[in-house]
XYZ file of C-alpha atoms in Angstrom:
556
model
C -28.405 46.798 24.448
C -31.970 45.246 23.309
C -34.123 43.775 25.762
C -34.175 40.791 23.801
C -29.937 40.528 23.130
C -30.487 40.907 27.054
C -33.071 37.727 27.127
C -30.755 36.347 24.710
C -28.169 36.042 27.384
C -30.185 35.074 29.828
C -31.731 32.266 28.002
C -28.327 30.776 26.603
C -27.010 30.304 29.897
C -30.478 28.408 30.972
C -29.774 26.561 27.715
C -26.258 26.288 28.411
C -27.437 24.389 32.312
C -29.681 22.397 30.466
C -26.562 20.842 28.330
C -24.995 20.061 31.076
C -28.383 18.329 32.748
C -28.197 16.067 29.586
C -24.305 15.542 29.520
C -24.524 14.228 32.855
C -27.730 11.748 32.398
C -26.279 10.782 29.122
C -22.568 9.852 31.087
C -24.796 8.008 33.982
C -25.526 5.348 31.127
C -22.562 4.783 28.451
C -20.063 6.149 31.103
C -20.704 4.267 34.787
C -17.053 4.174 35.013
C -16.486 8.142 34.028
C -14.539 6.881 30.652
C -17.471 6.322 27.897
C -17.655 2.613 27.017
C -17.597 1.769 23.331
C -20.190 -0.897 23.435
C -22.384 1.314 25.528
C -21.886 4.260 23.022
C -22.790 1.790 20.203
C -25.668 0.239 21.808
C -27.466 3.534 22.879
C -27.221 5.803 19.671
C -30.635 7.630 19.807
C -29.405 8.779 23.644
C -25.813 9.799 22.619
C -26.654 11.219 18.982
C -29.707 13.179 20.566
C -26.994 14.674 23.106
C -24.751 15.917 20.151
C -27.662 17.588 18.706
C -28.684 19.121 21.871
C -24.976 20.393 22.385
C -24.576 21.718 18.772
C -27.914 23.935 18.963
C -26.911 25.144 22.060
C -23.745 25.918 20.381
C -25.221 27.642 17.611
C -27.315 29.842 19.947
C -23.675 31.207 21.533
C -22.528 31.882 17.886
C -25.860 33.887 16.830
C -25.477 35.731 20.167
C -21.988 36.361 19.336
C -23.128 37.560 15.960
C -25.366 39.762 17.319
C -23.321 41.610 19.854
C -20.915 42.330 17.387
C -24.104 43.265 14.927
C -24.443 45.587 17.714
C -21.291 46.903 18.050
C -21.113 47.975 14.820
C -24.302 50.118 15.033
C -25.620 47.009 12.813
C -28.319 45.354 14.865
C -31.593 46.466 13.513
C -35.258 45.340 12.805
C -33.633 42.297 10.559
C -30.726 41.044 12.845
C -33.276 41.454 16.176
C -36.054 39.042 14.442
C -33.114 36.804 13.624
C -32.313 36.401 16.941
C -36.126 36.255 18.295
C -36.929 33.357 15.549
C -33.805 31.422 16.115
C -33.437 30.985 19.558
C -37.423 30.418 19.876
C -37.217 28.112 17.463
C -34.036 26.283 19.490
C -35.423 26.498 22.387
C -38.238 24.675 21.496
C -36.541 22.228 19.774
C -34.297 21.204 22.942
C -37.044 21.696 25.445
C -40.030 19.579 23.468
C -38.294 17.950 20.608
C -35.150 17.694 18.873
C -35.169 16.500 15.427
C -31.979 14.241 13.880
C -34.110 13.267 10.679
C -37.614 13.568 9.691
C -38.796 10.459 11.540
C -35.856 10.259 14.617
C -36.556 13.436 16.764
C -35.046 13.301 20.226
C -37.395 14.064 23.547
C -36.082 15.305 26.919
C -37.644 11.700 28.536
C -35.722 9.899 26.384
C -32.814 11.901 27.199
C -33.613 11.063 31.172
C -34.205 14.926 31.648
C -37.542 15.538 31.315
C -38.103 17.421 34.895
C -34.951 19.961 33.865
C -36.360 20.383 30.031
C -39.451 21.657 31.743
C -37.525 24.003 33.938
C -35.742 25.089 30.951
C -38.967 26.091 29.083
C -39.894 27.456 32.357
C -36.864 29.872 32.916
C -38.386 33.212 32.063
C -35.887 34.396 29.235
C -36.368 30.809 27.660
C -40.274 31.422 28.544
C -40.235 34.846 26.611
C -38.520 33.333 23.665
C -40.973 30.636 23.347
C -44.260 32.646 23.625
C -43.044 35.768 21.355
C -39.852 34.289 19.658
C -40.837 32.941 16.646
C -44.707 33.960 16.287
C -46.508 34.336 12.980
C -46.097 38.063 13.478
C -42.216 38.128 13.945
C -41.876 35.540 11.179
C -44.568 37.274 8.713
C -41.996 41.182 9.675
C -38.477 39.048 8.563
C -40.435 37.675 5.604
C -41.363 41.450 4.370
C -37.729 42.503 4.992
C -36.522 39.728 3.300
C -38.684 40.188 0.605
C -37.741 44.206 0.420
C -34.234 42.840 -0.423
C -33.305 43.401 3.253
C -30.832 40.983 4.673
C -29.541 40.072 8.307
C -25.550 41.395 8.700
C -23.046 39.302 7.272
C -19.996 41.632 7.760
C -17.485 39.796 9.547
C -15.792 42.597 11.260
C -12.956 42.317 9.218
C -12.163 44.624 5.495
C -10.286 42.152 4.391
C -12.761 39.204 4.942
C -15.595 41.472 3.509
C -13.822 42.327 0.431
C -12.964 38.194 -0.040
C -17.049 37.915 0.042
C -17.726 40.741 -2.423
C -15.168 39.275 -4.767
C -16.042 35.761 -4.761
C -20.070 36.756 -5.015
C -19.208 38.675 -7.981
C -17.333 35.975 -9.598
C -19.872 33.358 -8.876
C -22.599 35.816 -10.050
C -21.118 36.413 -13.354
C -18.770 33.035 -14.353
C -21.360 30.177 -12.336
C -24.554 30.886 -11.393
C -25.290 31.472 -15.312
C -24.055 28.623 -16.103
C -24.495 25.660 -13.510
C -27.826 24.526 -14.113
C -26.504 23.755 -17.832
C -23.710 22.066 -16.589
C -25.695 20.121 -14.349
C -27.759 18.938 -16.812
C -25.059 18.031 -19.404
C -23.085 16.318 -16.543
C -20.116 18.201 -17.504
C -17.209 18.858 -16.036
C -16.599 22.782 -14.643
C -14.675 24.089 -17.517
C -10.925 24.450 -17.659
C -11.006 28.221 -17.952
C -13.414 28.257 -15.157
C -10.997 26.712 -13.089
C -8.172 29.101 -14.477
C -10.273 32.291 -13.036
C -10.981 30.587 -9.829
C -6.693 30.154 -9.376
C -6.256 34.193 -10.390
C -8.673 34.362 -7.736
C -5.770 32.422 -5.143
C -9.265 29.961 -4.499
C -6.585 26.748 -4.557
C -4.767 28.470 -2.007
C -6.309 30.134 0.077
C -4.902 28.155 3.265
C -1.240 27.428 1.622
C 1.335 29.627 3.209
C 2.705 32.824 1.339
C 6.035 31.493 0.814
C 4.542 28.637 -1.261
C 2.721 30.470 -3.188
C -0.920 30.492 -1.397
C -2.705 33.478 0.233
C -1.653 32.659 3.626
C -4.784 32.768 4.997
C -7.113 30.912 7.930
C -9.939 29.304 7.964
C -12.455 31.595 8.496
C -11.580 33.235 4.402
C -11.557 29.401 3.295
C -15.604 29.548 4.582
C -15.975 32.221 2.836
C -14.689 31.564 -0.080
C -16.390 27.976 -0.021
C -19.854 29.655 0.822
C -19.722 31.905 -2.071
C -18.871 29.979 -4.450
C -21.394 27.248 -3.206
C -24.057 29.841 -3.477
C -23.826 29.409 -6.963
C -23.329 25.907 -7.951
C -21.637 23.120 -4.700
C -19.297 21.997 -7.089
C -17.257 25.337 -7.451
C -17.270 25.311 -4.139
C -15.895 21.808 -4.032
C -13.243 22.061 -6.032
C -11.294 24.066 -3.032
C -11.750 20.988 -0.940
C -9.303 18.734 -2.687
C -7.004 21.603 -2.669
C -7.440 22.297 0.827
C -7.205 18.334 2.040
C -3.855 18.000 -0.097
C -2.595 21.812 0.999
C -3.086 21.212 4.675
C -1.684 17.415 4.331
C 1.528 18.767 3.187
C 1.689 21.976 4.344
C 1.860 20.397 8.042
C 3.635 16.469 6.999
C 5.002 16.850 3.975
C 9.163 17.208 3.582
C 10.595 20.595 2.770
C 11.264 18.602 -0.970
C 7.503 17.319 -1.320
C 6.511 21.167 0.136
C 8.277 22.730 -2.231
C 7.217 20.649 -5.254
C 3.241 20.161 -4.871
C 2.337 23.297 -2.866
C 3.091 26.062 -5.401
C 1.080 24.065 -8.011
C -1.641 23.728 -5.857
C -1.939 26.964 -4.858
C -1.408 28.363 -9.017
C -4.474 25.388 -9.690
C -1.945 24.026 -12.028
C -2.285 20.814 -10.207
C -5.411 19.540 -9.213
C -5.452 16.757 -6.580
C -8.148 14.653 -5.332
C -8.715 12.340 -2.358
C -8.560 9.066 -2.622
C -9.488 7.264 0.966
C -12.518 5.616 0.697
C -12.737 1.849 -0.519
C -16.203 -0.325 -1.310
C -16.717 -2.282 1.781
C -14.820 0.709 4.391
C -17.029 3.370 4.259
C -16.420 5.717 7.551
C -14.104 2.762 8.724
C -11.028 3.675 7.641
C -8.919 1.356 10.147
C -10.206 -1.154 7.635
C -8.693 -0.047 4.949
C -7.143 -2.837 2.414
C -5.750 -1.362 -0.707
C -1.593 -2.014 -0.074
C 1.178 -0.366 -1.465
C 4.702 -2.017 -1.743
C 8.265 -1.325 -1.983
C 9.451 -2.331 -5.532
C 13.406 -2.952 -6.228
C 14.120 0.667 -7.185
C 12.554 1.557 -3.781
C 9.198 3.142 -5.349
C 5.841 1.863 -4.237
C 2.966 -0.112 -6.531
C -0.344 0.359 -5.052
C -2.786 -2.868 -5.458
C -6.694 -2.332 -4.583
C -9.351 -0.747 -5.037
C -11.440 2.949 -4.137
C -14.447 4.333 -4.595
C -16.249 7.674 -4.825
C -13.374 9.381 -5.832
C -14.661 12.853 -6.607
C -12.483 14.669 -9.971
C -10.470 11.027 -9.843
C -10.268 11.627 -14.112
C -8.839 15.264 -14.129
C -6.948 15.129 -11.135
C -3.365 15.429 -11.401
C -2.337 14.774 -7.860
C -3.842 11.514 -5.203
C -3.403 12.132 -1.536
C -3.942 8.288 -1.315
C -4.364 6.125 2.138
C -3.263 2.734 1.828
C -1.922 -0.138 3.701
C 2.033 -0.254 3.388
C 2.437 -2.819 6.357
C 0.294 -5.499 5.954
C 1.456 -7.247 9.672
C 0.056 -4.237 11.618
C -3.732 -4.419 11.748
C -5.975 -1.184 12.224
C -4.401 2.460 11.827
C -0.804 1.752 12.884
C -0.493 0.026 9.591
C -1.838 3.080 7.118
C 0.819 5.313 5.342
C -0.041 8.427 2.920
C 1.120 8.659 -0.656
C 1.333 11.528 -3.182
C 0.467 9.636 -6.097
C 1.252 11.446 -9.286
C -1.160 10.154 -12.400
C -1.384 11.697 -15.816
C -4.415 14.371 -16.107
C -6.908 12.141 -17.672
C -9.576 13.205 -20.845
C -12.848 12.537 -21.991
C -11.498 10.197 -24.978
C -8.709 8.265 -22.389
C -9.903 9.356 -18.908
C -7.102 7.117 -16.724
C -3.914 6.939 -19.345
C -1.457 5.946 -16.823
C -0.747 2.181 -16.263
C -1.889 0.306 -13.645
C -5.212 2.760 -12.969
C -8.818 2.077 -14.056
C -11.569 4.191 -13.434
C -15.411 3.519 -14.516
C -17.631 6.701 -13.190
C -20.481 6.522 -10.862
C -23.261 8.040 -11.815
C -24.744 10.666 -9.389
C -28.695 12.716 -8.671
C -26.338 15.759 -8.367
C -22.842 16.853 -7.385
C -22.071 16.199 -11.120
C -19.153 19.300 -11.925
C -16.113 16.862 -11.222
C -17.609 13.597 -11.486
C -17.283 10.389 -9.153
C -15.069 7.387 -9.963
C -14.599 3.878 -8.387
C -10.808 2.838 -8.910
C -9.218 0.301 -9.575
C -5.219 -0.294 -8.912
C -3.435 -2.907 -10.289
C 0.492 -2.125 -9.637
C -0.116 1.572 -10.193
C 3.287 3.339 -9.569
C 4.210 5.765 -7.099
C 7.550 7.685 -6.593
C 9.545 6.354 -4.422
C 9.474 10.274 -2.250
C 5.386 10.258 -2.727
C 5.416 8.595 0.891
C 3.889 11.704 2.952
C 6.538 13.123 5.301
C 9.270 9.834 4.431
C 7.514 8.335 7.538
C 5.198 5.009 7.327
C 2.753 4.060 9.676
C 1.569 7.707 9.664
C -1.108 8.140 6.965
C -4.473 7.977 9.378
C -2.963 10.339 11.763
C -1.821 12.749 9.217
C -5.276 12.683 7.375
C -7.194 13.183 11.567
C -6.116 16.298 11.297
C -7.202 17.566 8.062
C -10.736 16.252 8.820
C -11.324 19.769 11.079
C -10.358 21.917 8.070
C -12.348 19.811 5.492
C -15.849 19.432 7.697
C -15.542 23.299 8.148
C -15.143 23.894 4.422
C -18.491 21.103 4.180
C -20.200 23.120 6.352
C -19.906 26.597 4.428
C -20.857 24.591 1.496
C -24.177 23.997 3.104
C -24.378 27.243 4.026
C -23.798 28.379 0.283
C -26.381 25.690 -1.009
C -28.758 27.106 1.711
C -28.724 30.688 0.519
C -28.919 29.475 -2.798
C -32.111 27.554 -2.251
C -33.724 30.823 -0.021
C -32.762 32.737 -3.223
C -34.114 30.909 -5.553
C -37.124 30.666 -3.197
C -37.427 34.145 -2.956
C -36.979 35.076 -6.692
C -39.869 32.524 -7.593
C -42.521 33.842 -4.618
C -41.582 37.646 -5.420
C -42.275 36.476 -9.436
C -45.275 33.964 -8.883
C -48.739 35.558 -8.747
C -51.465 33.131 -7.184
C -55.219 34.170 -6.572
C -53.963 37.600 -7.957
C -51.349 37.916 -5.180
C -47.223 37.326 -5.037
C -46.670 34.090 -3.115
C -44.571 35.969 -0.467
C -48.121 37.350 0.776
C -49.377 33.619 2.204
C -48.626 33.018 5.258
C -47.047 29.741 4.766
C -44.588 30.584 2.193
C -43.674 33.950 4.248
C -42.714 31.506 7.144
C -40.717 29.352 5.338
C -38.309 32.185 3.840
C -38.002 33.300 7.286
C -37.020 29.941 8.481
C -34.824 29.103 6.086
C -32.997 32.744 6.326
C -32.706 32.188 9.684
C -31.859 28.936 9.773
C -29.025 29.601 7.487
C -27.417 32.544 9.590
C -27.020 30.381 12.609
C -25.784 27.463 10.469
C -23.461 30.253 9.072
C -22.162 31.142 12.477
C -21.867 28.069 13.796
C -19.578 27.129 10.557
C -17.319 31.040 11.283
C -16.766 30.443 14.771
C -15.519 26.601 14.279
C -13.407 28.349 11.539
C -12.497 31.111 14.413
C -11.331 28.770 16.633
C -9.097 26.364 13.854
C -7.503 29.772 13.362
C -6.354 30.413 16.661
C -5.011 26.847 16.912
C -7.104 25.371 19.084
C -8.850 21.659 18.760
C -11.500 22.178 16.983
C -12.830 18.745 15.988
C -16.151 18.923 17.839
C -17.144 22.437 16.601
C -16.133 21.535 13.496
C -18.466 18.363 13.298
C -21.279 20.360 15.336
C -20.933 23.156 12.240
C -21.500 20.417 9.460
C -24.117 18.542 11.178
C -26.359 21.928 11.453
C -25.260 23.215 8.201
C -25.937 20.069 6.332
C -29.628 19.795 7.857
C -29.991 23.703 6.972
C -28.973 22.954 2.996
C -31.788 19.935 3.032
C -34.464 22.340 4.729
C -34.153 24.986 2.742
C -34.011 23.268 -0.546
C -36.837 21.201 -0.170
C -38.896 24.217 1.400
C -37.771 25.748 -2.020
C -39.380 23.209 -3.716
C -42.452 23.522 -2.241
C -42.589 27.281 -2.540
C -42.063 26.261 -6.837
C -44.945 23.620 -6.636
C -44.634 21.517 -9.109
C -42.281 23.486 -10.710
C -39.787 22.309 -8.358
C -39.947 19.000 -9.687
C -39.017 20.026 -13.459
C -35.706 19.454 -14.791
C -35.881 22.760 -16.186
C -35.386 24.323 -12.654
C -32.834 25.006 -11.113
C -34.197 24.603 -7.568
C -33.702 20.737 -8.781
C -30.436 21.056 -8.855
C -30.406 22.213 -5.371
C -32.266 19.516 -4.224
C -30.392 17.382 -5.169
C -27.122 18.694 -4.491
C -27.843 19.148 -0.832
C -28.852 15.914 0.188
C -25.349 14.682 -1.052
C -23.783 17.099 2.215
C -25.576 15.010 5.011
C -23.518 11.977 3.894
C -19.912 13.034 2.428
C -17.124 14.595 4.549
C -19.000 12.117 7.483
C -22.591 10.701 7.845
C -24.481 13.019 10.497
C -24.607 9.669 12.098
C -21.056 9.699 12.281
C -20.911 13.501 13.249
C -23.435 13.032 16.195
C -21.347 9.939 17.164
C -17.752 11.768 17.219
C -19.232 15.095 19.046
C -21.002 13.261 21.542
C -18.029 10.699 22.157
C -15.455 13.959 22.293
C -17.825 15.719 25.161
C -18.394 13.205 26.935
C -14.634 12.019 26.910
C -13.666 15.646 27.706
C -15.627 15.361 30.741
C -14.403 12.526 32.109
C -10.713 13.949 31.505
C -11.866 17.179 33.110
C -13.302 14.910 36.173
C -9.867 13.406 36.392
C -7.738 16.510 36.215
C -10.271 18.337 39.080
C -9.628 15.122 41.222
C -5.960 15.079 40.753
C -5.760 18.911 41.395
C-alpha cells in the first residue's frame, strides 16, 4: 500500500470525526428535542444545507478511497489513480475545513456551522495536514494534466467483466450513432430519431432494470449508471430517454398487478412503448402533497383525469403516462394521491396530442431539447379502468418515494456523462489550440482545470456507483442517492463552464458543441430535485437517523 492510500485512511476517518462534530452542532439547533423540528429545519437552511454538503464530500472521499483500494487490488493504482486521490481529497479537505461551496455566492464556513475550533483540528490532523500542503499543488495538478493530456486516464474498471463490457458497448454506440450527431440535433431541436431509439432497445437500454422474465436484462443499478453515463457522454438526452423507462419499469415492476406487469413491462423493456412522467403541475413544483389534477370514476368504472401538468419531458411521443393525480378529493396531502397508467396515442409532428381530452403546447428550452418539454392540459382525458397502479388508491405518492432512489442515481450518472463530455471536449480543443506558439494544455491555468474537472468527475462517479452499490443490495439508499446527484450535478456545471473558458470565445458560438454542454448541464442541478431540495432531504434523513439511533441506544 501507498503512503498516501495510507494518509488517505487516516485522513477520512479525521474527516469522518469532523462530520460527526457538525451533525451534532447542527442537531443542538433544529433538533433541541433529539427529533428535527420542521420549522427549525426551514428557518435555518444555510446551517442544515451546509451539513448535507459537508456529509456528501465526506462521503465521496470513502467512495474514491474505495476506488482506490480496489485500483490497488487489481495491480491498477498507478501515477494517474495516486494524483487522483492526492488532488481530490486535498481539494475536500479544504473545502470542509475553510469553505464549502453550495453555489457560487453561498459557500458554507466551519463558524457558521458552530465548529470552527474542530475544523481547525481537522486541518490540523497530520494526514488531513499532508493532504492540504502537497495534495493538490500546482505540481501534482500540472503531472495529472500531462497524463491526461497523453491520453492517460484514472481506472474506471468496475471489477466486474460483465459491467466492463456494458461500458465498452454503450461507448461504442454513443461514439458512432450520437456523439456525431447531437450537436445537429440540438440545434434543429429535433427529436432523437426513431431508429436511434430502435438501436438503443437491441441494446436492452429500456430495460436494463426490468426483470428477465419480462423481458428486461435483469440487471441492478450499478449497469443502469453505466449505461446512463455513457450514453450521456455523448448527448444527456440519450441518456435520458432510459429514465422514463426506468421510473415506469421500477413503478410496476414493484406495484403494478401481475395483469398491468405483464402488459407494459415487455414493451418497455423491447422500447416499443415509450412512457413518460407526468407528476409535476404549474404552481407544485417539489410539493407534490399539493398536487390538484383529479381523476374520477366514470359509469363504466374507468377514470377521466381533469387538470393540468407541466414540464413533461417526451409528453408528444410517449406512448405510456405514469401519471399522479388526486382520485380522493376529501383526503388532503399524500393520503389522497393514486397512480395511473395512462395510455395516449403516440403523438406526431403534424397532430402531436391526437387523443381526446389531452392538449399539449411545448416549452421551449436553452438545452435538453432531444425529447422536448410539454405543459398539459387534461380535460376528461380517459384512462382504463385497470390503469390504477397496483388496483389500490390512496397509494400513488408512496409508490412513486420509492422510485425517486433509482431515478436520482440514474441523474447523477447523467452528470457524470455530461462531465466527461465537457473534460473531453476541453481536452480535444487545448491539445488542438496553439496560443503564443504553444498547445493550451501547456498554461498553467488550463492544465489545472482539466485536472480538476477529471478529478472532480471520478469522485462524482463514485459517489453515483456506490449509491447504485448499495440500491443493489437492497438497502435504503435515499440519502446516498441524493448525496450522488447533488455532487454530480455541481461536477457537470464545473466542468462545462471550465470548458468554456478553455474555448474562449469559442465557447460562446453556436457552432460549438461545448454550448450544448453548457447548457445541458445546468438543466441537472434543478430536475430529478433542486440541490436545494437534495441538501434539505439528506440533511433531514441524517439528522432523523440520529435521533432514531439515540432512541434505540437508550432503549437498549
Amino acid at each position: 500500500m501507498s503512503d498516501w492510500m495510507m494518509a488517505a485512511r487516516d485522513a477520512l476517518g479525521a474527516a469522518r470525526d469532523y462530520g460527526d462534530s457538525v451533525r451534532q452542532a447542527v442537531a443542538a439547533v433544529v433538533a433541541p428535542q433529539g427529533t428535527p423540528d420542521a420549522g427549525l429545519l426551514t428557518r435555518e437552511q444555510h446551517r442544515v444545507h451546509g451539513y448535507a454538503w459537508v456529509a456528501a464530500s465526506i462521503a465521496a472521499m470513502e467512495a474514491t478511497a474505495d476506488w482506490a483500494a480496489r485500483a490497488v487490488r487489481a495491480g491498477r493504482f498507478g501515477a494517474a489513480e495516486e494524483l487522483t486521490l492526492r488532488i481530490g481529497f486535498g481539494e475536500t479537505l479544504a473545502q470542509i475545513a475553510y469553505g464549502m461551496p453550495m453555489s457560487a455566492h453561498e459557500v458554507v464556513r466551519p463558524w457558521s456551522l458552530g465548529t470552527a475550533a474542530e475544523a481547525q483540528a481537522l486541518a490540523a490532523h497530520p494526514a488531513a495536514a499532508r493532504f492540504l500542503a502537497e495534495g493538490s499543488t500546482a505540481e501534482s495538478r500540472a503531472a495529472l494534466a500531462a497524463l491526461l493530456a497523453d491520453g492517460v486516464r484514472p481506472c474506471e474498471a468496475l471489477g466486474d467483466e460483465a459491467l466492463d463490457l456494458i461500458r465498452d458497448q454503450m461507448r461504442a454506440f454513443t461514439a458512432a450513432a450520437i456523439t456525431p450527431h447531437a450537436h445537429g440535433w440540438h440545434l434543429a431541436d429535433a427529436l432523437i430519431p426513431d431508429s436511434v431509439i430502435a438501436e438503443m432497445a437491441q441494446l436492452g437500454v429500456f430495460g436494463v432494470c426490468i426483470p428477465e422474465n419480462h423481458g428486461g436484462l435483469g440487471l441492478g443499478k450499478l449497469a443502469m449508471a453505466v449505461v446512463s453515463e455513457e450514453l450521456s457522454r455523448g448527448w444527456i438526452c440519450a441518456g435520458s430517454l432510459g429514465t422514463r423507462s426506468e421510473i415506469a419499469g421500477e413503478l410496476i415492476a414493484e406495484n403494478g398487478t401481475p395483469e398491468q406487469k405483464a402488459k407494459w413491462l415487455p414493451r418497455i423493456a423491447d422500447g416499443s412503448c415509450l412512457p413518460t412522467a407526468v407528476f409535476t403541475e404549474p404552481d407544485t413544483g417539489s410539493d407534490l402533497a399539493a398536487v390538484r389534477t383529479r381523476a374520477e370514476r366514470a359509469a363504466d368504472r374507468s377514470w377521466r383525469v381533469m387538470g393540468a401538468k407541466t414540464w413533461i419531458t417526451h409528453a408528444a411521443r410517449a406512448d405510456l403516462m405514469t401519471m399522479l393525480v388526486r382520485t380522493d378529493a376529501g383526503t388532503p396531502g399524500y393520503g389522497g394521491l393514486s397512480m395511473l397508467l395512462a395510455e395516449k396515442t403516440r403523438g406526431s409532428d403534424a397532430v402531436p396530442f391526437p387523443d381526446a381530452g389531452i392538449e399539449g403546447s411545448e416549452i421551449e428550452v436553452l438545452g435538453y431539447r432531444g425529447m422536448k418539454e410539454y405543459a398539459l392540459g387534461l380535460d376528461g382525458f380517459a384512462v382504463a379502468a385497470e390503469g390504477l397502479l397496483g388496483e389500490r388508491e390512496g397509494q400513488g405518492f408512496k409508490q412513486l418515494m420509492r422510485t425517486f432512489e433509482g431515478a436520482r442515481i440514474q441523474t447523477a450518472a447523467r452528470a457524470v456523462g455530461v462531465a466527461w463530455n465537457a473534460f473531453d471536449l476541453a481536452l480535444d480543443y487545448a491539445l488542438g489550440r496553439k496560443q503564443f506558439g504553444q498547445a493550451l494544455t501547456v498554461f498553467p491555468r488550463v492544465a489545472d482545470k482539466l485536472a480538476l474537472m477529471a478529478v472532480d468527475t471520478v469522485m462524482a462517479r463514485e459517489l453515483t456507483y456506490a449509491a447504485a452499490r448499495a440500491k443493489d443490495s437492497g438497502a435504503r439508499c435515499d440519502i446516498e442517492a441524493g448525496m450522488a446527484k447533488l455532487l454530480g450535478a455541481r461536477a457537470a456545471w464545473a466542468a462545462a463552464d471550465n470548458a468554456v473558458q478553455i474555448h474562449g470565445g469559442n465557447g460562446y458560438a453556436l457552432e460549438y458543441p461545448i454550448s450544448r454542454v453548457l447548457c445541458d448541464a445546468r438543466i441537472l442541478n434543478i430536475f430529478e430535485g433542486a440541490a436545494e431540495i437534495q441538501a434539505q432531504v439528506i440533511a433531514r434523513g441524517l439528522l432523523a437517523g440520529q435521533a432514531q439511533s439515540s432512541k434505540d441506544t437508550a432503549a437498549a
